[in-house]
Coordinates of C-alpha atoms in Angstrom, one line a residue:
X19 CA 165.8 57.0 131.2
X20 CA 162.5 55.2 131.2
X21 CA 160.7 58.5 131.8
X22 CA 162.5 60.0 128.8
X23 CA 161.5 57.1 126.6
X24 CA 157.8 57.4 127.7
X25 CA 157.8 61.1 126.9
X26 CA 159.2 60.5 123.5
X27 CA 156.6 57.8 122.8
X28 CA 153.8 60.2 123.9
X29 CA 155.2 62.9 121.6
X30 CA 155.3 60.5 118.6
X31 CA 151.7 59.4 119.3
X32 CA 150.5 63.1 119.4
X33 CA 152.3 63.7 116.0
X34 CA 150.6 60.7 114.5
X35 CA 147.2 61.7 115.9
X36 CA 147.7 65.2 114.5
X37 CA 148.6 63.8 111.1
X38 CA 145.5 61.6 111.0
X39 CA 143.3 64.5 112.1
X40 CA 144.7 66.7 109.3
X41 CA 144.2 64.0 106.8
X42 CA 140.6 63.7 108.0
X43 CA 140.0 67.4 107.5
X44 CA 141.4 67.2 104.0
X45 CA 139.0 64.4 103.2
X46 CA 136.0 66.4 104.4
X47 CA 137.0 69.5 102.3
X48 CA 137.1 68.4 98.7
X49 CA 138.9 70.5 96.1
X50 CA 136.8 72.1 93.3
X51 CA 137.5 70.3 90.1
X52 CA 137.3 72.0 86.6
X53 CA 135.4 69.6 84.4
X54 CA 135.4 70.3 80.6
X55 CA 132.1 68.6 79.8
X56 CA 129.4 66.4 81.1
X57 CA 126.8 63.9 79.8
X58 CA 123.5 64.9 78.3
X59 CA 121.4 61.7 78.1
X60 CA 119.7 60.6 74.9
X61 CA 115.9 60.8 75.5
X62 CA 113.7 57.9 74.8
X63 CA 111.9 59.7 71.9
X64 CA 115.2 60.3 70.0
X65 CA 114.3 57.6 67.5
X66 CA 110.8 58.9 66.9
X67 CA 109.5 62.0 65.1
X68 CA 108.3 64.5 67.8
X69 CA 105.3 66.4 66.4
X70 CA 105.9 70.0 67.7
X71 CA 102.4 71.1 66.7
X72 CA 100.7 68.5 69.0
X73 CA 103.3 67.8 71.7
X74 CA 103.4 69.8 74.9
X75 CA 106.8 69.3 76.5
X76 CA 110.1 67.5 75.8
X77 CA 111.9 66.1 78.8
X78 CA 115.7 66.1 79.1
X79 CA 118.1 64.7 81.8
X80 CA 121.8 64.9 82.3
X81 CA 124.5 64.0 84.8
X82 CA 126.0 66.6 87.1
X83 CA 129.5 67.8 85.9
X84 CA 132.3 66.3 88.1
X85 CA 133.0 69.4 90.2
X86 CA 134.3 67.1 93.0
X87 CA 131.2 67.5 95.1
X88 CA 127.4 68.1 94.6
X89 CA 127.6 71.7 93.3
X90 CA 124.6 73.9 92.9
X91 CA 125.1 74.7 89.2
X92 CA 122.5 76.3 86.9
X93 CA 121.6 74.6 83.7
X94 CA 120.0 75.6 80.4
X95 CA 119.2 73.7 77.1
X96 CA 120.4 75.0 73.7
X97 CA 119.2 73.8 70.3
X98 CA 120.5 74.1 66.7
X99 CA 119.1 73.0 63.4
X100 CA 122.6 72.5 61.9
X101 CA 124.9 71.7 64.8
X102 CA 126.2 75.2 64.5
X103 CA 126.8 77.0 67.8
X104 CA 128.2 80.3 66.5
X105 CA 125.4 82.9 66.6
X106 CA 122.7 82.9 69.3
X107 CA 119.2 84.2 68.9
X108 CA 120.1 87.0 71.4
X109 CA 123.2 87.9 69.4
X110 CA 121.3 88.0 66.1
X111 CA 118.7 90.3 67.6
X112 CA 121.4 92.9 68.2
X113 CA 121.6 93.4 64.5
X114 CA 118.8 96.0 63.9
X115 CA 119.0 95.4 60.1
X116 CA 117.7 91.9 60.6
X117 CA 120.4 90.5 58.3
X118 CA 122.0 88.3 60.9
X119 CA 120.4 84.8 61.2
X120 CA 120.9 82.8 64.4
X121 CA 122.4 79.3 64.3
X122 CA 121.3 78.2 67.8
X123 CA 118.8 79.2 70.5
X124 CA 118.6 78.8 74.3
X125 CA 115.2 77.4 75.0
X126 CA 113.4 76.9 78.4
X127 CA 113.9 78.1 81.9
X128 CA 117.1 77.9 84.0
X129 CA 117.1 74.7 86.0
X130 CA 118.8 74.1 89.3
X131 CA 118.5 70.3 89.0
X132 CA 119.7 67.8 86.4
X133 CA 116.5 67.7 84.4
X134 CA 114.1 70.0 82.7
X135 CA 111.0 70.2 80.4
X136 CA 111.2 72.3 77.3
X137 CA 107.9 73.6 75.8
X138 CA 107.4 72.1 72.3
X139 CA 106.0 75.5 71.1
X140 CA 109.1 77.3 72.3
X141 CA 111.3 74.8 70.4
X142 CA 109.1 75.3 67.3
X143 CA 109.6 79.1 67.5
X144 CA 113.4 78.7 67.9
X145 CA 113.6 76.5 64.8
X146 CA 111.5 79.1 62.9
X147 CA 114.0 81.8 64.0
X148 CA 116.9 79.8 62.7
X149 CA 115.4 78.5 59.4
X150 CA 113.0 81.3 58.5
X151 CA 110.7 79.0 56.7
X152 CA 107.9 80.4 54.5
X153 CA 104.4 79.4 55.7
X154 CA 104.0 76.9 52.8
X155 CA 107.6 75.7 52.8
X156 CA 108.0 74.0 56.2
X157 CA 109.8 70.6 55.8
X158 CA 108.0 67.4 56.8
X159 CA 110.9 66.5 59.1
X160 CA 113.8 68.3 60.7
X161 CA 116.8 67.0 62.6
X162 CA 117.5 69.0 65.8
X163 CA 120.7 69.1 67.8
X164 CA 120.7 69.7 71.5
X165 CA 123.3 70.4 74.2
X166 CA 123.1 71.5 77.9
X167 CA 124.9 74.4 79.3
X168 CA 126.1 74.4 83.0
X169 CA 127.3 77.5 84.9
X170 CA 129.0 77.3 88.3
X171 CA 131.5 79.5 90.0
X172 CA 131.4 81.9 86.9
X173 CA 132.6 79.0 84.7
X174 CA 130.5 77.8 81.8
X175 CA 130.8 74.3 80.2
X176 CA 128.8 72.4 77.7
X177 CA 127.6 68.8 77.5
X178 CA 127.9 66.4 74.6
X179 CA 125.6 67.1 71.6
X180 CA 122.7 64.7 70.9
X181 CA 120.2 64.8 68.0
X182 CA 116.6 63.8 67.4
X183 CA 114.0 64.3 64.7
X184 CA 110.9 66.6 64.9
X185 CA 107.9 67.4 62.8
X186 CA 108.3 71.2 62.6
X187 CA 105.5 73.7 62.2
X188 CA 105.2 77.2 61.0
X189 CA 105.4 79.9 63.7
X190 CA 104.5 83.6 63.1
X191 CA 107.5 85.3 64.6
X192 CA 106.9 88.4 66.8
X193 CA 108.7 90.1 69.6
X194 CA 108.5 88.5 73.0
X195 CA 105.9 90.1 75.3
X196 CA 107.4 91.9 78.3
X197 CA 107.8 89.6 81.3
X198 CA 104.9 90.1 83.6
X199 CA 104.7 89.8 87.4
X200 CA 101.7 90.1 89.7
X201 CA 100.7 91.9 92.9
X202 CA 98.7 89.9 95.4
X203 CA 97.9 90.6 99.1
X204 CA 95.6 92.0 101.7
X205 CA 95.8 95.5 100.3
X206 CA 95.7 94.4 96.6
X207 CA 92.5 94.1 94.5
X208 CA 89.9 92.2 96.5
X209 CA 92.4 91.5 99.3
X210 CA 91.9 87.8 99.4
X211 CA 95.4 86.6 98.7
X212 CA 94.1 84.2 96.0
X213 CA 97.2 83.1 94.0
X214 CA 95.8 81.4 91.0
X215 CA 95.7 82.1 87.2
X216 CA 91.9 82.3 87.5
X217 CA 92.2 85.1 90.0
X218 CA 93.9 87.5 87.5
X219 CA 91.7 90.5 87.6
X220 CA 90.1 89.8 91.0
X221 CA 93.0 89.1 93.5
X222 CA 96.0 89.3 91.1
X223 CA 97.0 92.5 89.3
X224 CA 99.7 92.4 86.6
X225 CA 102.3 95.2 86.8
X226 CA 102.3 97.7 83.8
X227 CA 104.9 98.5 81.2
X228 CA 106.7 101.8 81.4
X229 CA 106.4 104.4 78.6
X230 CA 109.6 104.9 76.6
X231 CA 111.1 101.6 77.8
X232 CA 112.5 99.1 75.3
X233 CA 111.9 95.5 76.1
X234 CA 114.2 92.7 74.9
X235 CA 112.7 91.3 71.7
X236 CA 113.8 87.8 72.5
X237 CA 113.5 87.5 76.3
X238 CA 110.9 90.2 77.2
X239 CA 113.2 91.6 79.9
X240 CA 112.7 95.2 80.9
X241 CA 111.2 97.5 83.5
X242 CA 107.6 97.1 84.7
X243 CA 105.9 99.3 87.2
X244 CA 102.9 100.0 89.4
X245 CA 101.6 103.2 91.1
X246 CA 98.8 103.1 93.6
X247 CA 97.5 103.9 97.0
X248 CA 98.5 101.7 99.9
X249 CA 96.9 101.8 103.4
X250 CA 99.0 101.9 106.6
X251 CA 100.3 98.4 107.5
X252 CA 99.3 97.1 104.1
X253 CA 101.0 93.8 103.2
X254 CA 101.4 92.1 99.9
X255 CA 103.7 90.0 97.7
X256 CA 104.8 90.0 94.0
X257 CA 104.6 86.6 92.4
X258 CA 106.4 85.5 89.2
X259 CA 103.9 82.8 88.2
X260 CA 100.3 82.7 89.3
X261 CA 99.8 79.7 91.5
X262 CA 103.4 79.4 92.6
X263 CA 104.4 81.0 96.0
X264 CA 107.9 79.6 96.0
X265 CA 109.4 82.2 93.6
X266 CA 108.7 85.8 93.9
X267 CA 109.4 89.1 95.6
X268 CA 108.7 89.1 99.4
X269 CA 109.5 91.4 102.3
X270 CA 112.7 91.7 104.3
X271 CA 111.3 92.9 107.6
X272 CA 111.6 96.7 106.9
X273 CA 109.0 99.1 105.5
X274 CA 109.1 98.9 101.7
X275 CA 112.0 96.5 101.9
X276 CA 112.1 93.5 99.5
X277 CA 113.9 90.2 99.1
X278 CA 113.7 87.5 96.5
X279 CA 112.2 84.1 97.3
X280 CA 113.9 81.5 95.2
X281 CA 112.3 78.4 96.8
X282 CA 112.8 77.6 100.4
X283 CA 111.2 79.3 103.4
X284 CA 108.9 82.3 103.0
X285 CA 110.8 85.5 104.0
X286 CA 107.5 87.3 104.8
X287 CA 105.3 89.9 103.2
X288 CA 106.2 93.3 101.8
X289 CA 105.0 95.9 104.3
X290 CA 103.9 99.6 104.0
X291 CA 103.8 101.2 107.4
X292 CA 102.6 104.6 106.3
X293 CA 99.5 105.2 104.2
X294 CA 100.1 106.9 100.8
X295 CA 100.9 106.6 97.1
X296 CA 103.8 104.4 96.2
X297 CA 105.7 103.4 93.1
X298 CA 106.8 99.8 92.6
X299 CA 109.5 99.3 90.0
X300 CA 110.7 95.8 89.0
X301 CA 113.7 95.2 86.7
X302 CA 112.8 91.8 85.1
X303 CA 115.2 89.1 84.1
X304 CA 114.7 85.6 82.8
X305 CA 117.1 84.5 85.5
X306 CA 114.8 85.2 88.5
X307 CA 117.8 85.4 90.8
X308 CA 118.8 88.7 89.2
X309 CA 115.4 90.4 89.4
X310 CA 115.5 93.8 91.2
X311 CA 112.6 95.6 93.0
X312 CA 112.4 99.1 94.5
X313 CA 109.4 100.7 96.3
X314 CA 109.3 104.4 97.0
X315 CA 106.9 107.2 97.7
X316 CA 105.1 108.5 94.6
X317 CA 105.3 112.3 94.3
X318 CA 103.2 112.9 91.2
X319 CA 99.7 114.4 91.1
X320 CA 96.7 112.1 91.7
X321 CA 93.0 112.5 90.9
X322 CA 90.2 110.3 92.1
X323 CA 87.5 109.3 89.5
X324 CA 84.1 107.9 90.1
X325 CA 84.0 106.0 86.9
X326 CA 86.2 104.9 84.0
X327 CA 84.8 103.7 80.7
X328 CA 86.0 102.7 77.2
X329 CA 84.7 104.3 74.1
X330 CA 85.5 103.1 70.6
X331 CA 84.4 101.9 67.2
X332 CA 83.4 98.6 68.9
X333 CA 80.6 100.4 70.7
X334 CA 80.0 103.4 68.3
X335 CA 82.1 105.6 70.6
X336 CA 79.5 105.5 73.4
X337 CA 80.7 107.2 76.6
X338 CA 78.4 105.1 78.7
X339 CA 78.1 101.6 77.1
X340 CA 81.3 100.1 78.4
X341 CA 82.1 100.9 82.0
X342 CA 85.2 99.3 83.7
X343 CA 84.9 97.8 87.2
X344 CA 87.0 99.0 90.1
X345 CA 89.6 96.4 90.8
X346 CA 90.5 97.5 94.4
X347 CA 87.5 96.5 96.4
X348 CA 89.0 95.4 99.8
X349 CA 87.6 97.1 102.9
X350 CA 89.0 100.7 103.0
X351 CA 90.5 100.6 99.4
X352 CA 91.1 103.7 97.4
X353 CA 90.8 102.5 93.8
X354 CA 92.9 103.6 90.9
X355 CA 92.8 100.4 88.8
X356 CA 90.0 99.3 86.6
X357 CA 89.2 96.0 84.8
X358 CA 86.7 94.7 82.2
X359 CA 86.3 91.6 80.0
X360 CA 86.2 92.8 76.4
X361 CA 85.6 90.8 73.2
X362 CA 85.8 92.3 69.7
X363 CA 84.9 90.4 66.6
X364 CA 87.1 92.7 64.4
X365 CA 89.9 95.2 64.7
X366 CA 88.8 98.5 66.3
X367 CA 90.0 101.6 68.0
X368 CA 89.4 102.8 71.6
X369 CA 90.1 105.3 74.3
X370 CA 89.7 105.4 78.1
X371 CA 87.7 108.3 79.6
X372 CA 86.7 109.4 83.0
X373 CA 83.2 110.0 84.5
X374 CA 81.5 109.4 81.1
X375 CA 82.9 112.6 79.6
X376 CA 85.6 113.5 77.1
X377 CA 87.1 116.2 79.3
X378 CA 89.7 113.7 80.7
X379 CA 90.6 110.9 78.3
X380 CA 93.6 108.7 77.6
X381 CA 94.9 107.3 74.4
X382 CA 98.1 106.4 72.4
X383 CA 99.0 104.2 69.4
X384 CA 100.4 101.2 71.4
X385 CA 98.7 97.8 71.8
X386 CA 98.3 95.5 73.7
X387 CA 100.0 97.6 76.4
X388 CA 101.0 101.2 76.8
X389 CA 100.3 104.4 78.7
X390 CA 97.6 106.7 77.3
X391 CA 98.0 110.5 77.5
X392 CA 95.4 113.3 77.5
X393 CA 93.8 113.6 74.0
X394 CA 96.3 111.0 72.7
X395 CA 95.8 108.8 69.6
X396 CA 93.2 106.1 69.4
X397 CA 94.4 102.7 70.7
X398 CA 94.4 100.2 67.9
X399 CA 92.6 97.2 69.4
X400 CA 93.1 93.8 67.6
X401 CA 90.2 91.4 67.4
X402 CA 90.1 89.0 70.3
X403 CA 89.1 88.3 73.9
X404 CA 90.8 90.4 76.6
X405 CA 90.8 91.2 80.2
X406 CA 91.6 94.9 80.1
X407 CA 93.4 96.6 83.0
X408 CA 93.7 100.4 83.3
X409 CA 95.5 102.6 85.9
X410 CA 94.1 106.2 86.1
X411 CA 97.2 107.6 87.8
X412 CA 99.7 106.8 85.1
X413 CA 97.3 106.1 82.2
X414 CA 98.9 102.6 81.8
X415 CA 96.8 99.9 80.3
X416 CA 97.1 96.2 79.5
X417 CA 94.9 94.2 77.1
X418 CA 95.5 90.8 78.7
X419 CA 94.7 88.1 76.1
X420 CA 92.2 85.4 77.2
X421 CA 92.9 83.2 74.1

């Protein structure tokens, strides 16, 4: 009888231990909550007038929504001039007639943390898109309403709305420029891997736009491309922002294979194991986690030129006065990209030509980027200071502003 009682006690103890263990497991596996809102903090400058013409950035902070655990949500700031959140800038842009006026705008980059800085110039542009002020009719002061958007697990929620006052300024509205990414590496340009804005045109090469492609007028999203010669075992990367290695397109360990680096450890370089001509195509997105990149053999025809020059009204259409410099100068390079610093005091026209002769020339009516064709139109060059890039395989060019 004593043995039976001991066995029963042991069994009850095991059940209790099992129950405690299960309770512990539940405590360590929190359940995802579904919050409806979260708190956007009122910034210290809310009671002042923020001068958008002279300010650089506006700082915002918020608390993480109560998901039940520290969730990796993505956040973006939105702004309205009238506390009206019905028509976004992106939605208004879909109306090709231009009759739809937006009531709010999403401004700034996606943030993975509970704070961000918004460029004052970007906020000024957003207000201009909403209010459409004439140049001489900008109000002395404007109240701005702000909220934060959080996205997690395919669910979108919004914070409370705060307001603050700004001194607005007139902004000449124009379409967003296509998003630009840059090649850098041992087989790119001078081969020095110098990742810095000052190295654009020496170590960094911006990818080119693609003829016939429409780019989002608000975000600049679209397809950009590069065609060139890569030596065997060539290695390189594609960076999103000059000077920042943490976000970009890297290798995945296979020839021509790519992966996104979104912070964290470096996945490695993109590698080309067989020498030849390759085409790099990048589908750009404001959300860098959605960027796509493909690298494949290029099958079009290729010519090698000894010199590329620009002729135009700025140099009296001289075929020899304005030679571009070869951009690919690393040991063993085959160059098809050319670069020059160009300053024009007034608007002008130009074309690219090979070997100081009009026999092969490139032109089209697009500026500041496009793809010239044989005997095409003159390129309408606006007055300014530029670093001009040209690719002689595709005829693609980019007048990169130095202002």
